[in-house]
Short mmCIF file of N, CA and C and ligand atoms in Angstrom, two decimals:
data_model
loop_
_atom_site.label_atom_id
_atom_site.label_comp_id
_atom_site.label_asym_id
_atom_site.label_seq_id
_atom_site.Cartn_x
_atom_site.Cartn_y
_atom_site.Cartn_z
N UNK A 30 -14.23 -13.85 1.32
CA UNK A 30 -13.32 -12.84 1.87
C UNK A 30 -12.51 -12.19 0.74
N UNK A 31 -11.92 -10.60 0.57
CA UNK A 31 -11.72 -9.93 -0.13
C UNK A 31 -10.25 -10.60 -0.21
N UNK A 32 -9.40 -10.33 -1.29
CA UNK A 32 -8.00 -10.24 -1.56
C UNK A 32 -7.11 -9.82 -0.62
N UNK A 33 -7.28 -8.59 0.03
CA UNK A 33 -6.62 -7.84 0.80
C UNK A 33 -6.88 -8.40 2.29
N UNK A 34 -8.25 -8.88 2.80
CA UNK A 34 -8.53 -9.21 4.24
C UNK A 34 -7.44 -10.52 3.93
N UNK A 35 -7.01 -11.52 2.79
CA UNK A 35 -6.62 -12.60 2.63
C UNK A 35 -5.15 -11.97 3.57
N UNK A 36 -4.62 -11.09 2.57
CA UNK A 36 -2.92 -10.70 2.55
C UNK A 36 -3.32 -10.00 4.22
N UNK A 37 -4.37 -9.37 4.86
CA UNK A 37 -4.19 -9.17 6.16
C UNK A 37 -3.96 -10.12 7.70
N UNK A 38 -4.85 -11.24 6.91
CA UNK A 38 -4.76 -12.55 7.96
C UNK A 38 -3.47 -13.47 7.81
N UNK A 39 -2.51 -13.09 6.52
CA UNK A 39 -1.49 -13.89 6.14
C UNK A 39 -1.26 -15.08 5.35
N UNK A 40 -2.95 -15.29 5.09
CA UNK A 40 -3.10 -16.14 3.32
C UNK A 40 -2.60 -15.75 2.51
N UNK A 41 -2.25 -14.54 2.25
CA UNK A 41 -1.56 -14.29 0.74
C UNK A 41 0.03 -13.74 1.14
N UNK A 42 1.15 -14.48 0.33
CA UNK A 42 2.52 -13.51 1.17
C UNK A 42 2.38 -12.12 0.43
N UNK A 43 3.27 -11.12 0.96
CA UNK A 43 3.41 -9.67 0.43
C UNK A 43 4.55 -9.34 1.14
N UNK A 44 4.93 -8.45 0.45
CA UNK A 44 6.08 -7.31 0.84
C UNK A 44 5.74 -6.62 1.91
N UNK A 45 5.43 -6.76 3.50
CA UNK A 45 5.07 -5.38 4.71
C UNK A 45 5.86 -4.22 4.46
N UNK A 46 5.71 -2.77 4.53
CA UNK A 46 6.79 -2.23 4.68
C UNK A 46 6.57 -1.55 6.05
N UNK A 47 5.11 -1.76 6.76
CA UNK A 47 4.53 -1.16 7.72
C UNK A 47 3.17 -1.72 8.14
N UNK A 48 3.25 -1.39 9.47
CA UNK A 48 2.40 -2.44 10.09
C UNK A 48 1.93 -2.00 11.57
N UNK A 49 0.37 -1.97 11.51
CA UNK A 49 0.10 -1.26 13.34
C UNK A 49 -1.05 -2.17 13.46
N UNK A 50 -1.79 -1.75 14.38
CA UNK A 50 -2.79 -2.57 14.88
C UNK A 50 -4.14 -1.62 13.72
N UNK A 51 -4.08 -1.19 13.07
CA UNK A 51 -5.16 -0.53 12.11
C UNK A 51 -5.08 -0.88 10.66
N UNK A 52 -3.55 -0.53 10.58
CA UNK A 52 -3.02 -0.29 9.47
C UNK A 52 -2.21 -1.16 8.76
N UNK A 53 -1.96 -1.71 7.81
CA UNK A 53 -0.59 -2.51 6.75
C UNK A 53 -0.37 -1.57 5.11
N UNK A 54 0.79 -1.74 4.78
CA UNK A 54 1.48 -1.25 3.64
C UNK A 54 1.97 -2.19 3.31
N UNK A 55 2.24 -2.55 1.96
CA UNK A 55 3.12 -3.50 1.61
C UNK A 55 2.98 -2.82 0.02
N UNK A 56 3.60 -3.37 -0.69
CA UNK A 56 4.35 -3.38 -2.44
C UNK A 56 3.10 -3.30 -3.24
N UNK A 57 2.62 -2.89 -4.12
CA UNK A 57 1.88 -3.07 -4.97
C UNK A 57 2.59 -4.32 -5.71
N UNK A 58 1.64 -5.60 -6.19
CA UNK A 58 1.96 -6.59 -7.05
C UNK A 58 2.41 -6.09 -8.65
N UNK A 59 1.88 -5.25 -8.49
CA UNK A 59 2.25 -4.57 -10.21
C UNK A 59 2.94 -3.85 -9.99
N UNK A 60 3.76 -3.32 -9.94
CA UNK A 60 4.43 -1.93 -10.28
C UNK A 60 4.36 -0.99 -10.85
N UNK A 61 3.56 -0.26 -10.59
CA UNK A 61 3.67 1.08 -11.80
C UNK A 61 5.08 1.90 -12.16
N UNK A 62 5.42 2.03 -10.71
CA UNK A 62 6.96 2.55 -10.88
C UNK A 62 7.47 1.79 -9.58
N UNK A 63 8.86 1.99 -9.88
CA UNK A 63 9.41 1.83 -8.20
C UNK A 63 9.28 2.13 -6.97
N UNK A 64 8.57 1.00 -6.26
CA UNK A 64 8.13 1.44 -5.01
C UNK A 64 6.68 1.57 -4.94
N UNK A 65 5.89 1.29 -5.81
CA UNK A 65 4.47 1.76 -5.27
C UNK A 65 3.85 0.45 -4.58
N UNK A 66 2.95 1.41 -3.74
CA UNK A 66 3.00 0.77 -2.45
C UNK A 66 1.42 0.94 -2.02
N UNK A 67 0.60 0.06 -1.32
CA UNK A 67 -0.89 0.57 -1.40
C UNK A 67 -0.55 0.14 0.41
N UNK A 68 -1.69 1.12 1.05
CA UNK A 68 -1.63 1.64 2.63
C UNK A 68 -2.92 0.96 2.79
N UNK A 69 -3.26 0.08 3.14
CA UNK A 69 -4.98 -0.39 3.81
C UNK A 69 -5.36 -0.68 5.14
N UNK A 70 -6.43 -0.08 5.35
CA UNK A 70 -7.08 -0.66 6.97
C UNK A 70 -7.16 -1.93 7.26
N UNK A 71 -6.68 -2.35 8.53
CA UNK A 71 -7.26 -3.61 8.99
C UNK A 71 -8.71 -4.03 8.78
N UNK A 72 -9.28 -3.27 9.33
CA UNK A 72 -11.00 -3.70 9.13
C UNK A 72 -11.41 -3.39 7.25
N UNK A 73 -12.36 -3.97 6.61
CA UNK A 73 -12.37 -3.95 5.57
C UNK A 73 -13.76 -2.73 5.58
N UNK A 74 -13.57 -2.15 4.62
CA UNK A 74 -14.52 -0.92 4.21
C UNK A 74 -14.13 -1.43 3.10
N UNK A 75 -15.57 -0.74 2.33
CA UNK A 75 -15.89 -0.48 0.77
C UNK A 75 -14.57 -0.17 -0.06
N UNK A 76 -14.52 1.41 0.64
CA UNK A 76 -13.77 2.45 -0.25
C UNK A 76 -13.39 3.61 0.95
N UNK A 77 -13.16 4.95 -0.06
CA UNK A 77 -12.59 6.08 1.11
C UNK A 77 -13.82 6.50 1.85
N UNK A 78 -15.13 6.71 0.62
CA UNK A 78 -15.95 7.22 1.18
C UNK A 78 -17.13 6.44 2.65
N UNK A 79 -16.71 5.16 2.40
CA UNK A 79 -17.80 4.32 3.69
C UNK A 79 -16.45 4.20 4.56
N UNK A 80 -15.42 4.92 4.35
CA UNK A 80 -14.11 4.64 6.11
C UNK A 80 -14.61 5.30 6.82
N UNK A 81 -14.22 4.72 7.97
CA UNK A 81 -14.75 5.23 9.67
C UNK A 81 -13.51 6.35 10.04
N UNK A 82 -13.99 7.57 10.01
CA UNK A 82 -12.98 8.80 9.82
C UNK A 82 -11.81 8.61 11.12
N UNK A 83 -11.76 7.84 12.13
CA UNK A 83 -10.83 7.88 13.17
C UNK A 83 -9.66 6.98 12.06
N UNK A 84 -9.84 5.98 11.61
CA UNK A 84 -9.16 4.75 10.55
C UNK A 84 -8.68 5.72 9.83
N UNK A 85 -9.35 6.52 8.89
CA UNK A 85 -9.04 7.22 7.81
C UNK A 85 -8.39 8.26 7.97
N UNK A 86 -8.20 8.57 9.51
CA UNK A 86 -7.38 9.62 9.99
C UNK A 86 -5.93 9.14 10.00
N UNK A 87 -5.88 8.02 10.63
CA UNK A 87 -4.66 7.47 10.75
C UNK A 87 -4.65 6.82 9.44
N UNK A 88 -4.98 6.19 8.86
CA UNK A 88 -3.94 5.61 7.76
C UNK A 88 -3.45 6.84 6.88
N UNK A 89 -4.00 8.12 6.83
CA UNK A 89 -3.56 9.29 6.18
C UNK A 89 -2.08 9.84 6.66
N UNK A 90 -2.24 9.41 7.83
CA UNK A 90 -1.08 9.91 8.62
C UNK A 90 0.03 9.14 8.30
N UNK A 91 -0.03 7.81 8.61
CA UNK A 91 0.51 6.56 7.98
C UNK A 91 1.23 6.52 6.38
N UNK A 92 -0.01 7.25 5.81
CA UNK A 92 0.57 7.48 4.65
C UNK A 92 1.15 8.71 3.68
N UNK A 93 1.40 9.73 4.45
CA UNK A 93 2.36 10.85 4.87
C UNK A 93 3.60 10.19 4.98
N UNK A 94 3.76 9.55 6.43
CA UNK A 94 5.39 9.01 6.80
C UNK A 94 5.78 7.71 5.84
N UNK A 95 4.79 7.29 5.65
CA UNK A 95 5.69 5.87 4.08
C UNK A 95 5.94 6.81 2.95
N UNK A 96 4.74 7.48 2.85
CA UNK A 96 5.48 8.05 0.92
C UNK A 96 7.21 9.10 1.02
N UNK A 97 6.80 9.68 2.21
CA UNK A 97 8.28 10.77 2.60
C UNK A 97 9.26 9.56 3.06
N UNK A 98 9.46 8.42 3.19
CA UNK A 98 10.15 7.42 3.16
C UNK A 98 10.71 6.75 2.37
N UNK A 99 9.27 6.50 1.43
CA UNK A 99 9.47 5.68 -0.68
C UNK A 99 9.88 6.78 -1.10
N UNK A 100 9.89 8.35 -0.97
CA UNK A 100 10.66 9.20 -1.81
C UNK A 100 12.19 9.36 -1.32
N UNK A 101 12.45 9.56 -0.06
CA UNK A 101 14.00 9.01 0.16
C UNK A 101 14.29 8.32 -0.42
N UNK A 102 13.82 7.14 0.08
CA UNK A 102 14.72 5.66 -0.29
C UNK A 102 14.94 5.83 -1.83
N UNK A 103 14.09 5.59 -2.47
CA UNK A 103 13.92 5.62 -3.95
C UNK A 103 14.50 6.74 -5.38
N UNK A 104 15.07 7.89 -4.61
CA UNK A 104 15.35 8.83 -4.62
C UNK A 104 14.25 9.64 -5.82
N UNK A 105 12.79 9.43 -5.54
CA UNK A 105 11.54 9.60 -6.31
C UNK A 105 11.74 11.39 -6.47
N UNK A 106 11.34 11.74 -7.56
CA UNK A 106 11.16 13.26 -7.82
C UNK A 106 9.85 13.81 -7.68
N UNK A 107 8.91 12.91 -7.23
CA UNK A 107 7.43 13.13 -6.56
C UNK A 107 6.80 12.48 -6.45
N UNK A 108 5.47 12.23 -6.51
CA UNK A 108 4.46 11.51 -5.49
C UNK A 108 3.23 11.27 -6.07
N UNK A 109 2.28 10.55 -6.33
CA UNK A 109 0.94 10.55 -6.75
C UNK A 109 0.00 9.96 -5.07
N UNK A 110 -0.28 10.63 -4.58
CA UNK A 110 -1.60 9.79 -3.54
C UNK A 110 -2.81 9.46 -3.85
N UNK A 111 -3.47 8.45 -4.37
CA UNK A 111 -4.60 8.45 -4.72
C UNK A 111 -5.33 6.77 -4.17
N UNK A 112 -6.67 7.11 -4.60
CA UNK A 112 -7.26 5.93 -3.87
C UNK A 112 -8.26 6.21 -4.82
N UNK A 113 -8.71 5.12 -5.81
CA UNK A 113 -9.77 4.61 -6.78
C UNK A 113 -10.89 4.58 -5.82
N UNK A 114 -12.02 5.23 -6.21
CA UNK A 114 -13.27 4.73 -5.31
C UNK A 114 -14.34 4.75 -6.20
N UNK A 115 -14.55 3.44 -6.17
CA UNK A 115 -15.97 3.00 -7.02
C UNK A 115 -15.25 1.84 -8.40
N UNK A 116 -16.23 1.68 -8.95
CA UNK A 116 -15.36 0.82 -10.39
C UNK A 116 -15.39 1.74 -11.32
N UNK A 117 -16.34 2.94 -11.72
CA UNK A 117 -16.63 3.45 -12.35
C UNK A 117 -15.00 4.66 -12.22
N UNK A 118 -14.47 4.88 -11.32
CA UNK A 118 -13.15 5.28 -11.00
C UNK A 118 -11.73 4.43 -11.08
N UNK A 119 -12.20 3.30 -11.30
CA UNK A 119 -11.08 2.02 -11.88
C UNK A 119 -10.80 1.52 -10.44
N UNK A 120 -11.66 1.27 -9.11
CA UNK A 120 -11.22 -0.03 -8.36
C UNK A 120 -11.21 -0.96 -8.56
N UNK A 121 -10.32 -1.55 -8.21
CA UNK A 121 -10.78 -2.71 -8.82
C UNK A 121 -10.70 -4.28 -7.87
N UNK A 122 -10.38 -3.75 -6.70
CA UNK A 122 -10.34 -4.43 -5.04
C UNK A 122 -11.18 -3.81 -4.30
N UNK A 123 -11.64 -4.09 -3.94
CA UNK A 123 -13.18 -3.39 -3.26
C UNK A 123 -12.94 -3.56 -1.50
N UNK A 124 -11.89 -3.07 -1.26
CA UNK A 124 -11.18 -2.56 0.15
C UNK A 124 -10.22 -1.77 -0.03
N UNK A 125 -10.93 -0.65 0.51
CA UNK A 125 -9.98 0.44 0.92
C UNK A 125 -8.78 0.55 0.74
N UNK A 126 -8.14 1.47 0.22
CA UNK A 126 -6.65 1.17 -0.01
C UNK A 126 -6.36 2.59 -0.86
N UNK A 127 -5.16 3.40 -0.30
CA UNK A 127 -4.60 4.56 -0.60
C UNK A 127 -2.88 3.94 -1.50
N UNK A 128 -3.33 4.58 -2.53
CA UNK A 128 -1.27 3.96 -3.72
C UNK A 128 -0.70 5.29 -3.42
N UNK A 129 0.70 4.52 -2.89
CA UNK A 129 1.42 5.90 -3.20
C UNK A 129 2.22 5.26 -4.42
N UNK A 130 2.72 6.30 -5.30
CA UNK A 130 3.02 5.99 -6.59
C UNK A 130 4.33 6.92 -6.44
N UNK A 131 5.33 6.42 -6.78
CA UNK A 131 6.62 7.55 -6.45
C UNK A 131 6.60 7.74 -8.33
N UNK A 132 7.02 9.26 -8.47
CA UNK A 132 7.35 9.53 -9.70
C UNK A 132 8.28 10.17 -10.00
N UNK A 133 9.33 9.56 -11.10
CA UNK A 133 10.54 9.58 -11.54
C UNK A 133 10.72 10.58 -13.02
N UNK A 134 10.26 10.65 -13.52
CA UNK A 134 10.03 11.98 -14.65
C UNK A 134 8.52 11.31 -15.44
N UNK A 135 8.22 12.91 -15.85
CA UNK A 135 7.34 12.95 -17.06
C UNK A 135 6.60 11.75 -17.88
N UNK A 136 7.69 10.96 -18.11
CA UNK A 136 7.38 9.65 -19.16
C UNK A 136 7.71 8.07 -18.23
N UNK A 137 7.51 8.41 -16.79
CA UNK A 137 7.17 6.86 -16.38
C UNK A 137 6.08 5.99 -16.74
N UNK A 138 5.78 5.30 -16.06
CA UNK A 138 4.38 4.23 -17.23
C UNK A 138 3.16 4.77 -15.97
N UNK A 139 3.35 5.74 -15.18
CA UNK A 139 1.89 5.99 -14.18
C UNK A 139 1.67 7.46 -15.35
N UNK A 140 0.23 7.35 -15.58
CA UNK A 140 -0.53 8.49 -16.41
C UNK A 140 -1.56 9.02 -15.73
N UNK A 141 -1.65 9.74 -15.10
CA UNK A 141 -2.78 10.88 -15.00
C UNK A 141 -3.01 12.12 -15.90
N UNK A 142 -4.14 11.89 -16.84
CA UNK A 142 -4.37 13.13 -17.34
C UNK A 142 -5.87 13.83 -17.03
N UNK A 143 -5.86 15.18 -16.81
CA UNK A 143 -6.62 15.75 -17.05
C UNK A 143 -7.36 16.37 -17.90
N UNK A 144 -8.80 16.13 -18.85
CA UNK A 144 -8.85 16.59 -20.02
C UNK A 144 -9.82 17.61 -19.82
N UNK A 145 -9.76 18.67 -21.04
CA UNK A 145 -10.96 19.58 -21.00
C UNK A 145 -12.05 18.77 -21.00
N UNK A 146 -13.53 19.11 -20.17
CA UNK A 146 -14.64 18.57 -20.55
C UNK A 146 -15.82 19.99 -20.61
N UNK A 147 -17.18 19.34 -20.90
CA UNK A 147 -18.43 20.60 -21.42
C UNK A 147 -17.45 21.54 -20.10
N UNK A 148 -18.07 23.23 -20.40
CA UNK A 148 -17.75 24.11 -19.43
C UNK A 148 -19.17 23.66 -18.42
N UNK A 149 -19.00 24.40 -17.37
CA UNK A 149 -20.03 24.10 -16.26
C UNK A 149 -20.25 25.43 -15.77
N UNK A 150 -21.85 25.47 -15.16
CA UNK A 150 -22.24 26.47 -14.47
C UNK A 150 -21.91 26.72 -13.28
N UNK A 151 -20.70 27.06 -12.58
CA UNK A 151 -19.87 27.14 -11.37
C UNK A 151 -20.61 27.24 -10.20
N UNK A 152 -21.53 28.43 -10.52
CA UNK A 152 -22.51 29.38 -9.55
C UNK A 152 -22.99 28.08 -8.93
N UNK A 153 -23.68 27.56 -10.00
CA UNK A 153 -25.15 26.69 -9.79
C UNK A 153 -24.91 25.64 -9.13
N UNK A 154 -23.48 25.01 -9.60
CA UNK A 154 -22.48 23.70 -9.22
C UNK A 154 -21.89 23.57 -7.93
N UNK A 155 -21.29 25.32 -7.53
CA UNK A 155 -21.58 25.35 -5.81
C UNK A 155 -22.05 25.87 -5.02
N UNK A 156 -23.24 26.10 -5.62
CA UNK A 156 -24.31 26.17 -4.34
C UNK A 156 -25.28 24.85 -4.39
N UNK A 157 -25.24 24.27 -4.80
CA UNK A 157 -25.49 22.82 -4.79
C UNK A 157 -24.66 22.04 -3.89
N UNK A 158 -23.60 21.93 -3.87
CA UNK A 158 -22.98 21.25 -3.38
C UNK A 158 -22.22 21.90 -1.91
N UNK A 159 -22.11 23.07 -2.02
CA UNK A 159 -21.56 23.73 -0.94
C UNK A 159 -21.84 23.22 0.37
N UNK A 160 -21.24 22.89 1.62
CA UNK A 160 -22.03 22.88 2.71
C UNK A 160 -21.37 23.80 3.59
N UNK A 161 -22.87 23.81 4.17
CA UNK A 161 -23.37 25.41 4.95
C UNK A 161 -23.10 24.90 6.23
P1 5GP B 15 -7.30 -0.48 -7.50
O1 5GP B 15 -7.36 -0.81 -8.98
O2 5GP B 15 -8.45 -1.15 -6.78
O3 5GP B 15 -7.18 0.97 -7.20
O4 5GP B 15 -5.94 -1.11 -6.98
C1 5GP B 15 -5.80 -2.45 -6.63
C2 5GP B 15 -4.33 -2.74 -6.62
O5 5GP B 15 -4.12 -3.95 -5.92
C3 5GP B 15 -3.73 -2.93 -8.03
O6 5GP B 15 -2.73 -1.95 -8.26
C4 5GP B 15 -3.19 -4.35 -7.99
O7 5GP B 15 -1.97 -4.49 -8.65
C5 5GP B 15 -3.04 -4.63 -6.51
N1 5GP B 15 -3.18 -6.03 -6.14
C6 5GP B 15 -4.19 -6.87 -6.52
N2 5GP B 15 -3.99 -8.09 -5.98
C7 5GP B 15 -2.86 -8.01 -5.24
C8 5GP B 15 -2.15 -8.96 -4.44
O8 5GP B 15 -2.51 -10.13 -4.30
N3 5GP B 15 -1.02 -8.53 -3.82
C9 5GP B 15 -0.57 -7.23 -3.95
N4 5GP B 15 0.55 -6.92 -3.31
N5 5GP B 15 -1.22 -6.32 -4.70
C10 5GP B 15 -2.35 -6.71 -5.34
ZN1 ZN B 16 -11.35 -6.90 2.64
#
């Protein structure tokens, strides 16, 4: 059984900050900054992309009203929402799970950068991928 199904059945303690019959939030064990907080389904999925879209509807929703909550409380100057999917994207718990990351200026210890990479053939890139 995964880490997270552990902390869902109540083998592992955690911080709740929220709790439904789908859904739990509790503290990230690490901290990136103050307050970050990971949102997961009851039932265990892979990642975002194998969630059962009714689940993934609501924990989105779910995780709308916690982060506009961790940014009150915390008095956060913004927000990161993200969810690692795959290892090759840095998961590294292999159940589902959306971080909200509250962010406090410029130089907290959470880094997202975006770098230039090769240019790409746009055209070609979406009509490939486009759906019709
Ligand atoms: P990922 O790297 O998969 O996107 O995120 C997994 C997150 O789960 C990490 O930020 C890590 O700190 C957190 N984590 C791992 N084990 C535990 C645990 O036992 N309790 C809590 N609260 N968080 C955990
Ligand atoms: Zn699990």
């Amino acid at each position: 059984m995964c880490i997270f199904c552990k902390i869902i059945k109540g083998e592992i303690p955690n911080h709740t900050l929220y709790e439904d019959d789908q859904v739990i939030a509790f503290l990230d064990i690490s901290q990136v900054t103050k307050g970050h907080t990971l949102v997961v389904p009851k039932t265990h999925y892979d990642n975002f992309l194998t969630c059962d879209d009714e689940t993934l509807a609501h924990l989105m929703k779910v995780t709308k009203k916690l982060a506009n909550r961790i940014v009150d409380k915390t008095q956060a100057k913004g927000v990161n929402i993200l969810s690692n999917t795959g290892e090759h994207a840095g998961q590294t718990v292999m159940h589902f799970h959306v971080h909200i990351i509250p962010r406090y200026d410029e130089n907290d210890a959470c880094i997202i950068q975006f770098n230039q990479s090769e240019t790409q053939d746009l055209q070609t890139l979406a009509s490939n991928i486009k759906i019709k």
